[in-house]
Coordinates of C-alpha atoms in Angstrom, one line a residue:
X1 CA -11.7 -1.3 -14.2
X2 CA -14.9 -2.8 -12.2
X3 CA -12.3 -5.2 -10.6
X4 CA -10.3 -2.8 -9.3
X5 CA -12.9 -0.3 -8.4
X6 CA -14.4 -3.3 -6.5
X7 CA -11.1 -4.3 -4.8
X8 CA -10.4 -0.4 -3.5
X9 CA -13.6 0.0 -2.1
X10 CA -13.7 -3.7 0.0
X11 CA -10.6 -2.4 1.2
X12 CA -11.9 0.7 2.4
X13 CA -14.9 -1.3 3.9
X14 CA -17.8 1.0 1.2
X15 CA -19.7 -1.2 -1.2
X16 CA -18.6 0.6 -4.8
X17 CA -22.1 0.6 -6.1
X18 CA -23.0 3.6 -3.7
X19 CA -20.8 5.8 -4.3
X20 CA -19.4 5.1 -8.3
X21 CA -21.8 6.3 -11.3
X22 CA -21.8 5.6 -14.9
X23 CA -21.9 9.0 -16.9
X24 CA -21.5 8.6 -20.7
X25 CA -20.1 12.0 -21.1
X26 CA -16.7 10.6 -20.4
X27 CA -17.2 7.6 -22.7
X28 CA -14.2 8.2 -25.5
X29 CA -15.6 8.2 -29.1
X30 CA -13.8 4.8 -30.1
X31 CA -14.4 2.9 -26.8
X32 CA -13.4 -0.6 -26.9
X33 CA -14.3 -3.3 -25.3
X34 CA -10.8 -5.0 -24.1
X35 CA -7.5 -2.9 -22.9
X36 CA -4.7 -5.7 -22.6
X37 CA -1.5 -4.5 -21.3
X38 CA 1.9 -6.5 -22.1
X39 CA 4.4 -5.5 -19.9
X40 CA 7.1 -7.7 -21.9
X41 CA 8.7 -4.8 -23.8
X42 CA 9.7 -3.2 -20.3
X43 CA 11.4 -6.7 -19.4
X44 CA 13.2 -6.9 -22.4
X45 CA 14.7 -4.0 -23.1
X46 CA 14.5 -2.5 -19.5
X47 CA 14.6 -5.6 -17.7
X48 CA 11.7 -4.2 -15.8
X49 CA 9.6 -6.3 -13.5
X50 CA 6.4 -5.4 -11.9
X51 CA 6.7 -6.4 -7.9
X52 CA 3.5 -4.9 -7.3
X53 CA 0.0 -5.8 -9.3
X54 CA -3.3 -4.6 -10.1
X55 CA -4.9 -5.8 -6.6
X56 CA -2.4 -5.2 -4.2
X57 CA -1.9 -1.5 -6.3
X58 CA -5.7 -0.9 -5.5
X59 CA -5.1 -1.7 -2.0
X60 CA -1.8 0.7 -1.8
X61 CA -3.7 3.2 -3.0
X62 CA -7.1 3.2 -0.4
X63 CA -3.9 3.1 2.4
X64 CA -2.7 6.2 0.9
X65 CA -5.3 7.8 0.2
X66 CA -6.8 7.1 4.1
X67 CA -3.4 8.2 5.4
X68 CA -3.3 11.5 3.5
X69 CA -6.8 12.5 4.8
X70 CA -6.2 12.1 8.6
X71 CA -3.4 15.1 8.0
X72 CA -5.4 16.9 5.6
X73 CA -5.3 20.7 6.2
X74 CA -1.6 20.1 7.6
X75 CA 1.9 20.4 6.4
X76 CA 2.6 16.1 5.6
X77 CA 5.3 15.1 3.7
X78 CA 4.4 11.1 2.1
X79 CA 7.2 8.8 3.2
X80 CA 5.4 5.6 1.6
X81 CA 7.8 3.1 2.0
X82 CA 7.6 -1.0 1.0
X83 CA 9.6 -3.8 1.9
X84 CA 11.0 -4.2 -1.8
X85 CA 12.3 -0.9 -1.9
X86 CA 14.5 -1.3 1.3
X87 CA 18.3 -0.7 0.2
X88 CA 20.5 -4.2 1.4
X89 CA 23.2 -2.3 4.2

């Protein structure tokens, strides 16, 4: 998580540390210390792929998020759009 948190933050151009606090309250009861994801079960019965990982996802999201606020308090419809979703004419 500190990766990615650290990753957002560059991107927005803020330093994570000033803005991000620890609070315990949120700590689950059975915290552990590793979370490893294996996306191999979506491959193999989905034949599922990620095309987008955890820093350029971090990234995405900051661009978003930025977008979102310069027409907040307006009607704005979210027309994200990437290359790899572009439909072959």
């Amino acid at each position: 998580m500190r990766k990615f948190i650290e990753i957002a933050f560059s991107h927005a151009g803020l330093n994570w540390e000033d803005h991000v606090r620890f609070d315990e309250r949120y700590l689950r009861p059975t915290e552990v210390d590793a979370l490893i994801g294996d996306p191999s079960k979506a491959n193999d019965l989905l034949g599922w792929k990620a095309t987008i990982h955890g820093p350029e996802l971090a990234r995405l999201m900051v661009d978003a998020d930025i977008e979102a606020l310069k027409h907040a308090g307006s009607a704005w419809i979210d027309r994200v759009s990437l290359p790899s979703w572009q439909v072959a004419a």
